[in-house]
Amino acid sequence: MKKGQTINGYLVVSRPGNANAGKCLWAFAEKNGEPFFIKEFLDPKRPRENGMGSPVDKRRRLGECDRFERRHERMMLLLRADDPYAGNLVLAVDFFPDGTRYYKVTRRIDAARTAPHTLSGREQAVLLHTLADSLRLLHERGIVHGDLKPDNVLLYRPARSRFHVTKLIDFDDAYPAGEPPARELVGGSPSYGAPEWLRYMRGDKAVRARDLTQAADLFSFGLLVHTYLVGEPPGHDAAYDSPAAAVAAGAELIFAPGLDPQTTRLLRALTDPDPAARPSIAEATRVLDGFGDKAPAERAARSSRVRINLTGRTQLNLSGPSAGERTTEAQ
């Protein structure tokens, strides 16, 4: 892919780059006067009929391409760009092969260059709620984003609005809950991934494919909330190279001391080592409902507890436990 090239009707109008793109190149493009973002996958490559390689090797590569196509096409069916509820998801509008390469196209979003931790509490609340709403839509449809990190959450300010919202992008590593790609193919970010994802990727047989669920996104969401509020993810012992590695080894994450107790309790719940103990995105959103509306001391006065119901599913309760309920509070 190069500037000035036309690919399946899309005119590439910027010089392709690879920043934060993994095994891809990306550029801006235009078609019928509309702006787009186009991504070229560097792997897998479709073998040419008269190209080099043995028949066995070509069949193997065609098999890889077939699985790649089916996975991306399945996600496009599950997450449609014309879904009226997906306004803050930047979803693929086109996916196609051209020559030996595959391409994916989305609408172009002109992102704002704003650091979330420098915004007011009210502005941060809007960001967190729009991100939580996007995750809630995914999770209700049984989908794991799989690579939730700052680079995949754009900040965008709509016309005539003083607030920024989030736009969730890059669903290349998304998968139906419990059905991730094979260990050697699963994507994700070491800096924002969940401990069960890290163990699965590293070949830990105790973690099965079915163990990678929406809860993995919730761990990443907890790290993102911390990053949005203080400018960086939670700290951890220097012996580990990521929050996921620290938590997988039983080490504690270190949350910023300036956070109010309610927020810290939520972050501890979201980053619990046990995926089943983490709250759902709907439950986390209820805790965030009061964020940004009150001063830190006032927010801290509202009790946020982790309540375990009879099914064992974690729930977050802003008003505190009712009589007779078994409670555990994240310290």
Tab-separated table of C-alpha atoms in Angstrom, residues 61-318:
chain	number	residue	atom	x	y	z
A	61	ARG	CA	-1.438	-20.916	3.696
A	62	LEU	CA	-4.874	-21.029	2.078
A	63	GLY	CA	-6.188	-22.700	5.226
A	64	GLU	CA	-4.756	-19.873	7.352
A	65	CYS	CA	-6.346	-17.310	5.040
A	66	ASP	CA	-9.695	-19.082	5.161
A	67	ARG	CA	-9.703	-19.037	8.986
A	68	PHE	CA	-8.630	-15.376	8.970
A	69	GLU	CA	-11.446	-14.432	6.587
A	70	ARG	CA	-14.097	-16.356	8.504
A	71	ARG	CA	-13.078	-14.798	11.836
A	72	HIS	CA	-13.213	-11.227	10.523
A	73	GLU	CA	-16.414	-11.780	8.567
A	74	ARG	CA	-18.057	-13.323	11.626
A	75	MET	CA	-17.194	-10.288	13.744
A	76	MET	CA	-18.570	-7.975	11.055
A	77	LEU	CA	-21.860	-9.868	11.214
A	78	LEU	CA	-21.951	-9.661	15.011
A	79	LEU	CA	-20.915	-5.991	15.053
A	80	ARG	CA	-22.532	-4.129	12.183
A	81	ALA	CA	-21.377	-0.619	11.338
A	82	ASP	CA	-25.003	0.405	10.668
A	83	ASP	CA	-26.181	-0.667	14.141
A	84	PRO	CA	-28.096	2.351	15.558
A	85	TYR	CA	-26.767	1.601	19.066
A	86	ALA	CA	-23.110	1.426	18.023
A	87	GLY	CA	-22.494	5.145	17.551
A	88	ASN	CA	-19.311	5.135	19.635
A	89	LEU	CA	-17.896	1.961	18.091
A	90	VAL	CA	-15.744	2.533	15.016
A	91	LEU	CA	-16.616	-0.631	13.120
A	92	ALA	CA	-15.492	-2.024	9.793
A	93	VAL	CA	-17.507	-0.958	6.764
A	94	ASP	CA	-15.486	-3.093	4.348
A	95	PHE	CA	-13.161	-6.105	4.433
A	96	PHE	CA	-11.660	-7.603	1.300
A	97	PRO	CA	-8.607	-9.273	-0.263
A	98	ASP	CA	-6.614	-7.553	-2.973
A	99	GLY	CA	-3.716	-9.433	-4.498
A	100	THR	CA	-1.909	-11.245	-1.698
A	101	ARG	CA	-3.089	-8.895	1.090
A	102	TYR	CA	-6.233	-8.311	3.139
A	103	TYR	CA	-7.677	-4.878	3.877
A	104	LYS	CA	-10.149	-3.487	6.393
A	105	VAL	CA	-11.839	-0.087	6.156
A	106	THR	CA	-13.559	2.067	8.798
A	107	ARG	CA	-14.921	5.597	8.862
A	108	ARG	CA	-12.253	8.168	9.629
A	109	ILE	CA	-12.426	9.793	13.068
A	110	ASP	CA	-10.526	13.018	13.709
A	111	ALA	CA	-9.358	12.323	17.242
A	112	ALA	CA	-8.644	15.043	19.779
A	113	ARG	CA	-5.156	15.187	21.266
A	114	THR	CA	-6.220	15.555	24.877
A	115	ALA	CA	-4.841	13.769	27.939
A	116	PRO	CA	-7.855	12.478	29.926
A	117	HIS	CA	-6.174	12.958	33.312
A	118	THR	CA	-5.920	16.720	32.648
A	119	LEU	CA	-9.687	17.116	32.244
A	120	SER	CA	-12.184	18.048	34.946
A	121	GLY	CA	-13.978	15.363	36.927
A	122	ARG	CA	-17.184	15.961	34.974
A	123	GLU	CA	-15.360	15.635	31.647
A	124	GLN	CA	-13.645	12.450	32.827
A	125	ALA	CA	-17.026	11.069	33.866
A	126	VAL	CA	-18.390	11.571	30.336
A	127	LEU	CA	-15.373	9.765	28.871
A	128	LEU	CA	-15.672	6.823	31.244
A	129	HIS	CA	-19.415	6.499	30.722
A	130	THR	CA	-19.198	6.513	26.935
A	131	LEU	CA	-16.427	3.911	27.084
A	132	ALA	CA	-18.438	1.803	29.529
A	133	ASP	CA	-21.503	2.060	27.275
A	134	SER	CA	-19.464	0.794	24.319
A	135	LEU	CA	-18.171	-2.153	26.342
A	136	ARG	CA	-21.651	-2.888	27.606
A	137	LEU	CA	-22.932	-3.175	24.032
A	138	LEU	CA	-20.118	-5.580	23.159
A	139	HIS	CA	-20.529	-7.687	26.273
A	140	GLU	CA	-24.303	-7.959	25.993
A	141	ARG	CA	-23.719	-9.455	22.556
A	142	GLY	CA	-21.217	-11.933	23.926
A	143	ILE	CA	-18.135	-10.277	22.440
A	144	VAL	CA	-14.737	-9.619	24.020
A	145	HIS	CA	-12.820	-6.661	22.577
A	146	GLY	CA	-9.537	-8.376	23.351
A	147	ASP	CA	-7.200	-5.378	23.084
A	148	LEU	CA	-8.552	-2.616	25.286
A	149	LYS	CA	-5.831	0.020	25.744
A	150	PRO	CA	-5.424	3.813	25.342
A	151	ASP	CA	-4.346	3.520	21.693
A	152	ASN	CA	-7.656	1.825	20.883
A	153	VAL	CA	-9.845	4.450	22.540
A	154	LEU	CA	-10.016	7.716	20.619
A	155	LEU	CA	-11.172	10.953	22.212
A	156	TYR	CA	-13.601	12.856	20.028
A	157	ARG	CA	-15.467	16.104	20.607
A	158	PRO	CA	-18.724	16.361	18.653
A	159	ALA	CA	-19.593	19.648	16.999
A	160	ARG	CA	-21.127	22.233	19.352
A	161	SER	CA	-20.236	20.181	22.429
A	162	ARG	CA	-17.763	21.084	25.148
A	163	PHE	CA	-17.407	17.447	26.199
A	164	HIS	CA	-15.258	14.764	24.650
A	165	VAL	CA	-16.590	11.250	24.179
A	166	THR	CA	-14.707	8.032	23.523
A	167	LYS	CA	-14.694	6.115	20.258
A	168	LEU	CA	-13.698	2.468	20.627
A	169	ILE	CA	-11.650	1.213	17.674
A	170	ASP	CA	-9.681	-1.804	16.416
A	171	PHE	CA	-11.749	-4.963	16.715
A	172	ASP	CA	-9.159	-7.105	14.939
A	173	ASP	CA	-8.505	-9.074	18.126
A	174	ALA	CA	-12.163	-9.323	19.186
A	175	TYR	CA	-13.757	-12.743	19.625
A	176	PRO	CA	-16.927	-14.348	20.984
A	177	ALA	CA	-16.609	-14.933	24.730
A	178	GLY	CA	-14.904	-18.252	25.417
A	179	GLU	CA	-13.786	-18.626	21.786
A	180	PRO	CA	-10.471	-16.769	21.448
A	181	PRO	CA	-8.016	-17.513	18.650
A	182	ALA	CA	-5.394	-20.180	19.267
A	183	ARG	CA	-2.719	-19.379	21.845
A	184	GLU	CA	-0.132	-18.557	19.200
A	185	LEU	CA	-2.556	-16.242	17.358
A	186	VAL	CA	-4.428	-14.431	20.120
A	187	GLY	CA	-3.790	-10.678	20.155
A	188	GLY	CA	-3.743	-8.169	22.972
A	189	SER	CA	-1.583	-5.718	24.881
A	190	PRO	CA	0.932	-6.875	27.515
A	191	SER	CA	0.552	-3.519	29.298
A	192	TYR	CA	-3.252	-3.657	29.581
A	193	GLY	CA	-4.073	-7.352	29.218
A	194	ALA	CA	-5.655	-9.529	31.899
A	195	PRO	CA	-3.717	-12.190	33.841
A	196	GLU	CA	-5.775	-15.064	32.408
A	197	TRP	CA	-5.090	-13.764	28.884
A	198	LEU	CA	-1.364	-13.608	29.636
A	199	ARG	CA	-1.323	-17.151	30.998
A	200	TYR	CA	-3.312	-18.448	28.010
A	201	MET	CA	-0.966	-16.720	25.559
A	202	ARG	CA	2.081	-18.157	27.338
A	203	GLY	CA	0.753	-21.690	27.091
A	204	ASP	CA	-0.533	-22.266	30.631
A	205	LYS	CA	-2.737	-25.350	30.159
A	206	ALA	CA	-4.682	-24.498	33.309
A	207	VAL	CA	-6.247	-21.609	31.380
A	208	ARG	CA	-8.552	-22.876	28.658
A	209	ALA	CA	-10.049	-20.996	25.739
A	210	ARG	CA	-13.431	-20.938	27.481
A	211	ASP	CA	-11.825	-19.045	30.389
A	212	LEU	CA	-11.270	-15.942	28.239
A	213	THR	CA	-14.531	-14.064	28.636
A	214	GLN	CA	-15.795	-10.498	28.998
A	215	ALA	CA	-14.048	-10.457	32.388
A	216	ALA	CA	-10.715	-10.051	30.575
A	217	ASP	CA	-11.981	-6.736	29.187
A	218	LEU	CA	-13.045	-5.701	32.693
A	219	PHE	CA	-9.479	-6.071	33.975
A	220	SER	CA	-8.271	-3.884	31.093
A	221	PHE	CA	-11.078	-1.415	31.778
A	222	GLY	CA	-9.893	-1.076	35.381
A	223	LEU	CA	-6.385	-0.228	34.178
A	224	LEU	CA	-7.841	2.270	31.706
A	225	VAL	CA	-9.942	3.979	34.379
A	226	HIS	CA	-6.809	4.449	36.482
A	227	THR	CA	-4.927	5.784	33.439
A	228	TYR	CA	-7.701	8.241	32.603
A	229	LEU	CA	-7.798	9.576	36.156
A	230	VAL	CA	-4.089	9.829	36.999
A	231	GLY	CA	-2.226	9.536	33.698
A	232	GLU	CA	-0.798	6.022	34.043
A	233	PRO	CA	-1.908	2.485	34.920
A	234	PRO	CA	-1.584	1.185	38.491
A	235	GLY	CA	1.918	0.499	39.718
A	236	HIS	CA	3.329	-2.917	40.567
A	237	ASP	CA	6.481	-4.578	41.832
A	238	ALA	CA	9.379	-3.970	39.439
A	239	ALA	CA	10.004	-7.720	39.350
A	240	TYR	CA	7.073	-7.989	36.911
A	241	ASP	CA	6.822	-6.471	33.450
A	242	SER	CA	3.089	-5.718	33.492
A	243	PRO	CA	0.067	-5.462	35.799
A	244	ALA	CA	-1.166	-8.791	34.409
A	245	ALA	CA	2.107	-10.530	35.254
A	246	ALA	CA	2.065	-9.071	38.759
A	247	VAL	CA	-1.523	-10.123	39.457
A	248	ALA	CA	-0.950	-13.579	37.943
A	249	ALA	CA	1.923	-14.042	40.405
A	250	GLY	CA	-0.210	-12.970	43.364
A	251	ALA	CA	1.303	-9.493	43.756
A	252	GLU	CA	-0.785	-6.431	44.611
A	253	LEU	CA	-1.334	-3.545	42.234
A	254	ILE	CA	-0.535	-0.099	43.607
A	255	PHE	CA	-3.292	2.456	43.072
A	256	ALA	CA	-2.705	6.211	43.190
A	257	PRO	CA	-3.172	7.505	46.765
A	258	GLY	CA	-5.118	10.550	45.557
A	259	LEU	CA	-8.084	8.478	44.388
A	260	ASP	CA	-11.143	8.472	46.611
A	261	PRO	CA	-11.938	5.192	48.421
A	262	GLN	CA	-14.973	4.402	46.266
A	263	THR	CA	-12.936	4.582	43.065
A	264	THR	CA	-10.113	2.533	44.570
A	265	ARG	CA	-12.560	-0.176	45.655
A	266	LEU	CA	-13.982	-0.306	42.140
A	267	LEU	CA	-10.496	-0.622	40.634
A	268	ARG	CA	-9.588	-3.424	43.044
A	269	ALA	CA	-12.763	-5.268	42.084
A	270	LEU	CA	-12.143	-4.823	38.355
A	271	THR	CA	-8.568	-6.125	38.662
A	272	ASP	CA	-9.367	-9.062	40.915
A	273	PRO	CA	-7.156	-12.084	40.079
A	274	ASP	CA	-10.280	-14.238	39.770
A	275	PRO	CA	-12.190	-13.336	36.582
A	276	ALA	CA	-15.439	-14.600	38.118
A	277	ALA	CA	-15.060	-12.130	40.996
A	278	ARG	CA	-14.905	-9.053	38.765
A	279	PRO	CA	-18.065	-6.970	38.341
A	280	SER	CA	-19.786	-6.807	34.976
A	281	ILE	CA	-19.525	-3.611	32.963
A	282	ALA	CA	-23.156	-2.842	33.854
A	283	GLU	CA	-22.348	-3.112	37.564
A	284	ALA	CA	-19.201	-1.026	37.179
A	285	THR	CA	-21.200	1.642	35.354
A	286	ARG	CA	-23.559	1.973	38.307
A	287	VAL	CA	-20.593	2.784	40.534
A	288	LEU	CA	-19.354	5.341	38.012
A	289	ASP	CA	-22.769	7.034	37.974
A	290	GLY	CA	-21.788	9.270	40.877
A	291	PHE	CA	-18.335	10.055	39.564
A	292	GLY	CA	-17.721	13.657	38.535
A	293	ASP	CA	-20.865	14.980	40.221
A	294	LYS	CA	-19.426	15.431	43.694
A	295	ALA	CA	-16.204	16.408	45.354
A	296	PRO	CA	-13.886	13.479	46.233
A	297	ALA	CA	-14.794	13.581	49.922
A	298	GLU	CA	-18.503	13.475	49.122
A	299	ARG	CA	-18.039	10.579	46.707
A	300	ALA	CA	-16.002	8.709	49.293
A	301	ALA	CA	-18.848	8.992	51.782
A	302	ARG	CA	-21.020	6.779	49.590
A	303	SER	CA	-20.331	3.141	50.364
A	304	SER	CA	-19.270	0.895	47.490
A	305	ARG	CA	-19.124	-2.774	48.376
A	306	VAL	CA	-18.694	-5.965	46.460
A	307	ARG	CA	-21.702	-8.168	47.133
A	308	ILE	CA	-21.790	-11.862	46.308
A	309	ASN	CA	-25.250	-13.200	45.549
A	310	LEU	CA	-26.367	-16.807	45.768
A	311	THR	CA	-25.213	-17.582	42.225
A	312	GLY	CA	-21.682	-16.480	43.070
A	313	ARG	CA	-21.726	-13.582	40.618
A	314	THR	CA	-20.136	-10.374	41.828
A	315	GLN	CA	-22.333	-7.297	42.133
A	316	LEU	CA	-21.450	-3.750	43.092
A	317	ASN	CA	-23.711	-2.032	45.572
A	318	LEU	CA	-23.431	1.718	46.090
